[in-house]
Structure formats: C-alpha cells, structure tokens
Coordinates of C-alpha atoms and ligand atoms in Angstrom, one line a residue:
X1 CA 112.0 74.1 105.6
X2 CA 114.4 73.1 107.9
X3 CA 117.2 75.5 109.5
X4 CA 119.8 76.8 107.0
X5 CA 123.0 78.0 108.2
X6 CA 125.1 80.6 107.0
X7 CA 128.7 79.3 107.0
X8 CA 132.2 80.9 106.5
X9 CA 135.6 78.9 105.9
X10 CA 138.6 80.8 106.4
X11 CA 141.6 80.0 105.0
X12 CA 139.5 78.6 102.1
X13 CA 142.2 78.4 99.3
X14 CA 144.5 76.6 101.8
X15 CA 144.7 72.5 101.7
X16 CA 142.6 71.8 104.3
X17 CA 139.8 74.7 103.6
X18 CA 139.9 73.4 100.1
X19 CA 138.5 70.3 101.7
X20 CA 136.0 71.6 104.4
X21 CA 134.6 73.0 101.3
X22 CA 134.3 69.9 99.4
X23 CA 133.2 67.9 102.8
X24 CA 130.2 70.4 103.2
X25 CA 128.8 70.3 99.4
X26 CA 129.3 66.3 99.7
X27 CA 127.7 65.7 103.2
X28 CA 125.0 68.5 102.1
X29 CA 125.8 70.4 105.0
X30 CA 122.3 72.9 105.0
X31 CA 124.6 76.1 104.2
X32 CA 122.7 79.3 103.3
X33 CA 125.2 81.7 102.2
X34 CA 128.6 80.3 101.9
X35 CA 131.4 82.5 102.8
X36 CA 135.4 81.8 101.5
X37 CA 138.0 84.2 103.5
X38 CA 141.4 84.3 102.4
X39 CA 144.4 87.0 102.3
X40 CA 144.1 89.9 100.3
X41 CA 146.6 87.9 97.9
X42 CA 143.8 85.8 97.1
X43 CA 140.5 88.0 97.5
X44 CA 139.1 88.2 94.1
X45 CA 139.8 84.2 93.1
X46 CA 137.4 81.9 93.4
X47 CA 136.9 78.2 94.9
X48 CA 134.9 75.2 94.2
X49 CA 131.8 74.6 96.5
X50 CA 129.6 72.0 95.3
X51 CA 128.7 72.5 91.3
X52 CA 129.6 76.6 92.1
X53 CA 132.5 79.4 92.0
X54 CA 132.4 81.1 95.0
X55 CA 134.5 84.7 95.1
X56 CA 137.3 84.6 97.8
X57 CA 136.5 87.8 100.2
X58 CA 139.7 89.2 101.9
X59 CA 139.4 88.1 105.8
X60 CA 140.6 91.1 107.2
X61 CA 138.1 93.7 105.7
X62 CA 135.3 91.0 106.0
X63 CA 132.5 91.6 108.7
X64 CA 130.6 88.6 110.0
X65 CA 127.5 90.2 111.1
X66 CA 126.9 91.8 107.5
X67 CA 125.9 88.8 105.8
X68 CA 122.0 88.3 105.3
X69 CA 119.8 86.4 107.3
X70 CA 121.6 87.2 110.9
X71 CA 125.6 87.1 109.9
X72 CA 127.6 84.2 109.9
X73 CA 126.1 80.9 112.0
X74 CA 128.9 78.7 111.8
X75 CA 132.9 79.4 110.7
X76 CA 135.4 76.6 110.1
X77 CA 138.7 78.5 110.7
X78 CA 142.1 77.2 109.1
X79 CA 144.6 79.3 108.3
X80 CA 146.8 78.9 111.0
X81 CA 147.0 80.0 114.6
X82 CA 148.0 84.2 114.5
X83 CA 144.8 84.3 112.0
X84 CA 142.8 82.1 114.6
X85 CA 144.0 84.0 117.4
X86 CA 143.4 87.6 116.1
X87 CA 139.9 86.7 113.9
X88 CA 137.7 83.9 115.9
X89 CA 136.9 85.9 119.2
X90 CA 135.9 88.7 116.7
X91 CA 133.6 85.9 114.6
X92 CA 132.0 85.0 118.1
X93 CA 131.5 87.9 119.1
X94 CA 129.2 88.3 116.4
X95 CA 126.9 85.5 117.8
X96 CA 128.8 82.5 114.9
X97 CA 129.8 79.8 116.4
X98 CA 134.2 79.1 115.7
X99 CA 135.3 75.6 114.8
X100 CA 139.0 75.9 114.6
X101 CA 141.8 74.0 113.5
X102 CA 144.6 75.8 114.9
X103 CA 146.2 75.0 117.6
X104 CA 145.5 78.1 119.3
X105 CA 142.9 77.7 121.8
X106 CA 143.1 73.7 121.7
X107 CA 144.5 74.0 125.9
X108 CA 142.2 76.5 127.0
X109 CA 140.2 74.7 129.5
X110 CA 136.7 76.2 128.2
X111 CA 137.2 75.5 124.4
X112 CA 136.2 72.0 124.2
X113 CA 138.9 69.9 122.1
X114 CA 136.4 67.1 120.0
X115 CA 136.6 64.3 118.1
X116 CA 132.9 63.8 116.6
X117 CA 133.1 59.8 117.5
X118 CA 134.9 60.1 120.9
X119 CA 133.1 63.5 123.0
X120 CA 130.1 65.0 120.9
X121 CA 128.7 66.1 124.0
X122 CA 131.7 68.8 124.5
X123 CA 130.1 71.2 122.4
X124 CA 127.5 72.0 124.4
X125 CA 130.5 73.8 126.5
X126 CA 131.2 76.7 124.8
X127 CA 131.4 79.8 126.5
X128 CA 133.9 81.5 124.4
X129 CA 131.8 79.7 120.9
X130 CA 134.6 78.5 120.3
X131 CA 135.3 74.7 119.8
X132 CA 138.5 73.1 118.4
X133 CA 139.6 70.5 116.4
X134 CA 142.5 68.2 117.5
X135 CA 145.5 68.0 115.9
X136 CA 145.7 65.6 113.2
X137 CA 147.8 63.0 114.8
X138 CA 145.7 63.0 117.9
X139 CA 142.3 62.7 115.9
X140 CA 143.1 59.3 114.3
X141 CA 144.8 58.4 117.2
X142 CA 141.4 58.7 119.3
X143 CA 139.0 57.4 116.8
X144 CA 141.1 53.8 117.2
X145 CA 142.1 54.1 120.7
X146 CA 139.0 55.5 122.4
X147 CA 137.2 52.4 122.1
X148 CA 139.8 50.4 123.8
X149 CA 140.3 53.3 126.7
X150 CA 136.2 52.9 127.4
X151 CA 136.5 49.1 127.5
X152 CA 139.8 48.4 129.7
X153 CA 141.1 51.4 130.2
X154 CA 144.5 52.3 128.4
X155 CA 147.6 53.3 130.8
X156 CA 150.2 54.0 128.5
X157 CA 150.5 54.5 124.8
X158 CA 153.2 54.9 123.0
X159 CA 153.6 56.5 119.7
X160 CA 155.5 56.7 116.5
X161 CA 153.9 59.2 113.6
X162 CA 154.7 58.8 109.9
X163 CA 153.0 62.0 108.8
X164 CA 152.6 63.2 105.0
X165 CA 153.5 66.5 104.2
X166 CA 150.3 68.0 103.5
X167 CA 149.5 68.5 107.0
X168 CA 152.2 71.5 106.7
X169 CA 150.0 72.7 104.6
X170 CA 149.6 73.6 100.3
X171 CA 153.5 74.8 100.2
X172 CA 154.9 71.7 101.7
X173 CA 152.8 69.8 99.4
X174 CA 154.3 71.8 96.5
X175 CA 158.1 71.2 97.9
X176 CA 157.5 67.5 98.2
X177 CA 156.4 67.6 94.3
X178 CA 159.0 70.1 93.4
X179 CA 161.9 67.9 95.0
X180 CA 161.2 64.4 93.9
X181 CA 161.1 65.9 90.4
X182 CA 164.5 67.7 90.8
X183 CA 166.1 64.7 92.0
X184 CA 164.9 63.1 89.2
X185 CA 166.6 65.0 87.0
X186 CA 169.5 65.4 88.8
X187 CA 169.1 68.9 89.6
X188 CA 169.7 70.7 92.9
X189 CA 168.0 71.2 95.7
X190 CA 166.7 73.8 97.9
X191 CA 164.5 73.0 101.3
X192 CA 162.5 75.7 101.8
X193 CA 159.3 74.7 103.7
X194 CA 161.4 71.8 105.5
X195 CA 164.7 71.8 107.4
X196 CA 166.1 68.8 105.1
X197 CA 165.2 67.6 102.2
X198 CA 162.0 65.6 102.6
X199 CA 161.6 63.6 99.2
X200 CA 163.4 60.3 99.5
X201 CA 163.8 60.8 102.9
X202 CA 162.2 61.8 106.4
X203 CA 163.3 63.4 109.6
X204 CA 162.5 63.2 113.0
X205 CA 160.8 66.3 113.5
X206 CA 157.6 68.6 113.6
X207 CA 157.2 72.1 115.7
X208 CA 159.3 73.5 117.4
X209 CA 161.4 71.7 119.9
X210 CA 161.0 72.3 123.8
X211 CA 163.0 71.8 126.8
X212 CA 161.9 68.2 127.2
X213 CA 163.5 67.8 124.2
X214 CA 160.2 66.8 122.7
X215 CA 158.7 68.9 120.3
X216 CA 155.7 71.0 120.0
X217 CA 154.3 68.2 117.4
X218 CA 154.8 65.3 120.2
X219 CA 153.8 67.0 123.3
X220 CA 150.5 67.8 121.0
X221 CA 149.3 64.0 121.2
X222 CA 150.4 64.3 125.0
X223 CA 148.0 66.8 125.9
X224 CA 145.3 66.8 123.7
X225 CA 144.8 62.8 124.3
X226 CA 144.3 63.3 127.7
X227 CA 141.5 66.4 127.3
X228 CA 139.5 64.3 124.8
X229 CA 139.6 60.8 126.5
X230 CA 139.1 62.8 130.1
X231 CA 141.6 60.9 131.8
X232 CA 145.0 63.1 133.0
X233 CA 146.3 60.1 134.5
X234 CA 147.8 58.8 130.8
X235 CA 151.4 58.5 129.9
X236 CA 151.9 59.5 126.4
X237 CA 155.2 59.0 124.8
X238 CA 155.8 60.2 121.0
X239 CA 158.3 60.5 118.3
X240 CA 156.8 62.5 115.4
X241 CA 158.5 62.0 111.8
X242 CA 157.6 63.6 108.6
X243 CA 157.9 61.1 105.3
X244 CA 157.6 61.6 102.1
X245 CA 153.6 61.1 101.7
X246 CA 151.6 63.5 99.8
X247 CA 148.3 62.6 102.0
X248 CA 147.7 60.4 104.5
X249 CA 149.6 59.8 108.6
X250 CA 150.1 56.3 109.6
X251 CA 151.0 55.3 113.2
X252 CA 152.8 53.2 115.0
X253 CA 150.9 52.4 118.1
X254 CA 151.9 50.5 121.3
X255 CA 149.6 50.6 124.5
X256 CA 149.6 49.3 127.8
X257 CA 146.0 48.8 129.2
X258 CA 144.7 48.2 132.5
X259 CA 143.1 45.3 131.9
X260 CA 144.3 42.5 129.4
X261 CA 142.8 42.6 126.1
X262 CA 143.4 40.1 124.1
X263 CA 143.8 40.9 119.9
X264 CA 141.2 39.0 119.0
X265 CA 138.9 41.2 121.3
X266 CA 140.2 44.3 120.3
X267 CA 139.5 43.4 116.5
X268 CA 136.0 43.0 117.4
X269 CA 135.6 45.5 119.6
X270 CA 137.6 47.8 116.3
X271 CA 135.0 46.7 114.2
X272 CA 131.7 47.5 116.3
X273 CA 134.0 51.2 116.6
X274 CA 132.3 54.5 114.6
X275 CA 134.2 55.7 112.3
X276 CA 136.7 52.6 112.1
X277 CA 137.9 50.3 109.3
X278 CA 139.5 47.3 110.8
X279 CA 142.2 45.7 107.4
X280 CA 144.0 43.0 109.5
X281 CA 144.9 40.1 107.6
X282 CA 148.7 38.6 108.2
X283 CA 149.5 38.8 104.6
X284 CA 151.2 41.1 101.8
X285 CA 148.9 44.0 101.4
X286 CA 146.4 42.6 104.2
X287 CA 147.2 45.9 106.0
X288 CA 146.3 49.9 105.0
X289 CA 148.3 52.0 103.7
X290 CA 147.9 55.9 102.9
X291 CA 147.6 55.6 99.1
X292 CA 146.0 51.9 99.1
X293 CA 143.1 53.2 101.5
X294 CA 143.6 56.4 103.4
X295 CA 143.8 58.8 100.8
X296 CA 140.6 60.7 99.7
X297 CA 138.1 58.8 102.0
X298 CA 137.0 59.1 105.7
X299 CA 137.9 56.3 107.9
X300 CA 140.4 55.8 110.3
X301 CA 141.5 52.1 109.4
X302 CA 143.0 50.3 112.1
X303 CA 145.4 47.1 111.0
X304 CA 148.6 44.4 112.8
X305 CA 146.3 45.0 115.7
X306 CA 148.5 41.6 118.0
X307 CA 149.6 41.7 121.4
X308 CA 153.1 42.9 122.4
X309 CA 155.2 40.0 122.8
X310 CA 157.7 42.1 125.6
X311 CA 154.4 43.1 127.9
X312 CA 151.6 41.4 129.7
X313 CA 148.8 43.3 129.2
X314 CA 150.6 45.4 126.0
X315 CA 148.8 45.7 122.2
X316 CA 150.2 46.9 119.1
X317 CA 148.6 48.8 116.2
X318 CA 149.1 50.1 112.5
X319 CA 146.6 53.8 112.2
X320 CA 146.2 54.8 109.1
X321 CA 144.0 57.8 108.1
X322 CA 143.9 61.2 105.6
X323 CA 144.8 63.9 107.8
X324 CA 143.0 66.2 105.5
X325 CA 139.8 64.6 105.9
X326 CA 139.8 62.9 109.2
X327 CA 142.5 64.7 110.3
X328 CA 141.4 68.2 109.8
X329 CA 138.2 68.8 107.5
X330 CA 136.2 65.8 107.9
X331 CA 135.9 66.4 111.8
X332 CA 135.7 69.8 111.5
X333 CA 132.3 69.5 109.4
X334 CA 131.4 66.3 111.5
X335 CA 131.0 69.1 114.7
X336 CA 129.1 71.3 112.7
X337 CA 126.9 68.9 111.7
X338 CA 126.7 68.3 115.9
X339 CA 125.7 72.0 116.4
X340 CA 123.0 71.9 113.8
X341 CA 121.5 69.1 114.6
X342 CA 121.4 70.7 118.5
X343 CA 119.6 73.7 117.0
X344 CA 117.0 71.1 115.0
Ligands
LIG1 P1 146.0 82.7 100.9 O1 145.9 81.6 99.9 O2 145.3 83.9 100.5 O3 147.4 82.9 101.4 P2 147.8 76.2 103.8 O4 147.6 75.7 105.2 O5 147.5 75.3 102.7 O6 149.1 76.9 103.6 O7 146.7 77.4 103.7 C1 146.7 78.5 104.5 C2 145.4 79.3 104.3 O8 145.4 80.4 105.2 C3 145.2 79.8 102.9 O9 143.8 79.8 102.6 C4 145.7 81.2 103.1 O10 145.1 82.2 102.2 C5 145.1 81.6 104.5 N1 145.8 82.7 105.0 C6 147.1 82.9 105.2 N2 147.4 84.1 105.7 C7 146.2 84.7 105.8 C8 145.8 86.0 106.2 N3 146.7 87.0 106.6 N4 144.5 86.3 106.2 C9 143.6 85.4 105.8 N5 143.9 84.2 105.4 C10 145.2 83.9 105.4

C-alpha cells in the first residue's frame, strides 16, 4: 500500500479550510486520519470531507503528536496569522510538516514562499517545516507571469487588483450578501467587516496602510513576487481594490520585459504554461471573467494579452482566477501533494 498521511486543516470551518477540505477528498489526497481544528466556538460541529462528517476538535486543546500512526504528517493552516504564529512551530515541532496560508512567516528567509507551477523545488528547504503559501493576488499573478519572466525576463510589472470579498474571509462574504439585500429593500446599512460599504461599490484598499502610503495588501505582491520568481531586481507597483465579487480576483496587469515579446508569442508561450487557461478572443465575452470561468474551478485564465501601445518592449494582461482555490486551497494541497510524492 502506498504511504498514507495523516493530515490536519486548521481553520477548517473557515472559507478557505472549507475548501482545502473539499480539494483533498477531490484530488484523493492519501489522507489517513483527517483532522479539522477550529475555535472552541465550533469544536463539537462537524464538516464535510469527501462522502463523511468529520467532528471539529478545538485547536487549542488539540495535540499533534497524539493521533495514531506517528501524529500529524502534514497541516494546512488557515485561520489567520496570530493562530499561525502561536500554533505551526508547535505542529513542527512534533515532526508535521506546516503549509500555511497566513501571512505570517511568508518573509522569513528559510520558509520557502511556493507556487506549485512556478518553485516546486523550494520545499525541499525547510528547516523550520514550515512552507507558505503566497498571498492570493501574488499566486495568480505568478502562474501567468512566471512563464514570461523565464522566457525574456520581466523588469517591471505593474498591477491593478479587483479582488472579491471572500478572500477576507466567511464574514466578509456574509456582509457582501447581507448588504446587496438591504439595499434592495431600501433598508440601512451598517459596514462591519469593511470600512465602506462594499455592495455596489469598491474601494481602494486592503491591509493596513504603511508609510509609503501603500498598503500591507500592495506591498504583499512587491515582496512575495520577487521571493518566488528569485529575482530582487523587480519593480512592482500595485493598487489593490476590493469589488463587489463573491469569488474570484481579476487583474489588471501591465509589464515591461527585457526583451520584446511580441502578443502573439506570449499567447503561445500562455498556452504551453501549467496551470494556465489562455480565453483571448477580441470579442464580447471572448475574455474571463470570475463568475463566467474563475469561480469553482482551478485555472488561472489569462486573456487581452496585446502589447502596450505607450511602451516598446511593454504587454498587457486580464488574470482571472478563484482566490479560494488557486488563490489559497488549491496551492496549498498542490505542495502537499509535492511533499508526498518526495516521501514516495
Ligand atoms: P471558527 O469557525 O471556530 O471561528 P474565515 O477566514 O472564513 O473567517 O475563517 C477563519 C477560520 O479560523 C475559521 O475556521 C475559524 O474557526 C478559525 N479560527 C478563528 N479563530 C480561531 C482560534 N482562536 N482557534 C482556532 N481556530 C480559529
């Protein structure tokens, strides 16, 4: 038989854990036993894993090493940094392996940051056992652009999100529901999760803002580009903006590349690209969207890919992809799947 793994997901009842669930029963991930951690709020509750209820355990009372068979192997973490930063050193201590989705180790220089398409071979670095998983922006952004960075090299890149609100997570999902049905109605409002009201509208804004007058969202694609592709040496500039999107990020993308590409090469190189679906056609609808393709399914789809008419050696490009799947869970599973096949 071939090596089972036993597997916890914490932050299971949370919008992306919900999903790295899901992932791993559809992928048949070889899980053993299958652990959900939660809050005490939800310990007792149970989650779907395949055909089966699993019981939610409370994280804070749970111990890794006491599950059968040699304690936990493998745990996807999402349930935000403080969680991440007080729990994963305590799972790898234990011997499990920590693939996390916070943000909080993603700029330690031995965690490895991956994207499964772009730098597989990162995990092998691990001496904490800790790997992250980029932040949902930046992973779409590399499965499109990484391709183009290995072929001509990419100098600049310039960057405007439209990100849906469930990458703030269940709550913000619930306030983007909540609103456009009060509005409706012609009832009042009442932003809770976000600043300003989010349904019929969007703002200019995710994180917290720094003293670049960027914010924490932005500087995000900055950094975490530059530790995937390898490469300190490029300029990222980016305007995050929340939009009223249940699932999905799109992106406005505008590089400059070392050497010219033209569109008609980048289509095809697009195309040849893992994890890529190229929808370019120059007509109504020829282009994705994230409820006409994104939503629910795995690609990054990649679309108006035509040069920039105001630079020599500039391209522009429409990135579409769920940033639950891709964008969170998808990836997250898509490493483990990279550490068992390295124990195989
Ligand atoms: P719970 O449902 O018990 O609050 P989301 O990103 O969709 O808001 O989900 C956050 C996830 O993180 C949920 O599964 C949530 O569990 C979990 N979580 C939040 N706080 C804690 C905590 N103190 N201990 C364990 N899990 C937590």
């Amino acid at each position: 038989m071939s090596k089972q793994f036993n597997v916890a997901v914490v932050g299971a009842t949370g919008a992306v854990g919900e999903v790295m669930l899901s992932v791993l029963a559809e992928r048949n991930f070889p899980v053993g036993e299958l652990v959900a951690l939660a809050s005490e709020r939800s310990a007792g509750n149970t989650v779907q894993f395949g055909d089966r209820d699993i019981v939610v355990r409370d994280l804070a009372t749970f111990d890794p090493a006491s599950v059968k068979g040699g304690g936990i192997d493998i745990a996807l973490f999402s349930a935000g940094g403080a969680i991440s930063k007080e729990y994963a050193p305590k799972f790898a201590a234990v011997g499990a392996v920590v693939i996390d989705n916070s943000s909080t180790f993603r700029y330690d220089a031995d965690v490895p940051l991956v994207v499964s398409e772009v730098n597989p071979d990162a995990i092998t670095q691990r001496p904490r056992g800790i790997i992250a998983n980029p932040n949902c922006s930046t992973m779409q952004l590399m499965v499109a652009l990484a391709p183009i960075h290995r072929a001509v090299g990419i100098e600049r890149i310039n960057v405007a999100t439209y990100q849906s609100v469930s990458g703030a997570g269940r709550s913000a999902v619930e306030e983007l529901g909540q609103q456009t049905a009060s509005l409706l109605r012609c009832e009042p409002i009442d932003p809770q999760r976000f600043p300003v009201q989010i349904a019929f509208n969007l703002f200019p804004h995710g994180g917290d803002f720094l003293d670049n007058g960027y914010t924490t969202e932005e500087m995000k694609l900055v950094w975490e580009t530059r530790k995937i592709l390898g490469d300190e040496s490029i300029r990222v500039n980016a305007t995050v903006v929340r939009v009223p999107v249940f699932y999905g990020h799109s992106e406005a993308v505008a590089i400059e590349t070392r050497d010219k590409i033209s569109a008609l090469e980048a289509r095809a190189l697009l195309e040849q690209a893992l994890g890529v679906v190229v929808v370019d056609q120059p007509r109504a609808g020829g282009y994705p969207t994230p409820v006409t393709h994104a939503a629910g399914t795995d690609p990054v789809y990649v679309g108006r890919i035509r040069e920039d008419i105001s630079h020599p050696r500039g391209l522009n490009l429409w990135v579409v992809s769920d940033n639950i799947r891709k964008g969170a869970a998808l990836n997250a599973v898509q490493i483990a799947e990279l550490l068992a096949k390295a124990y195989s």
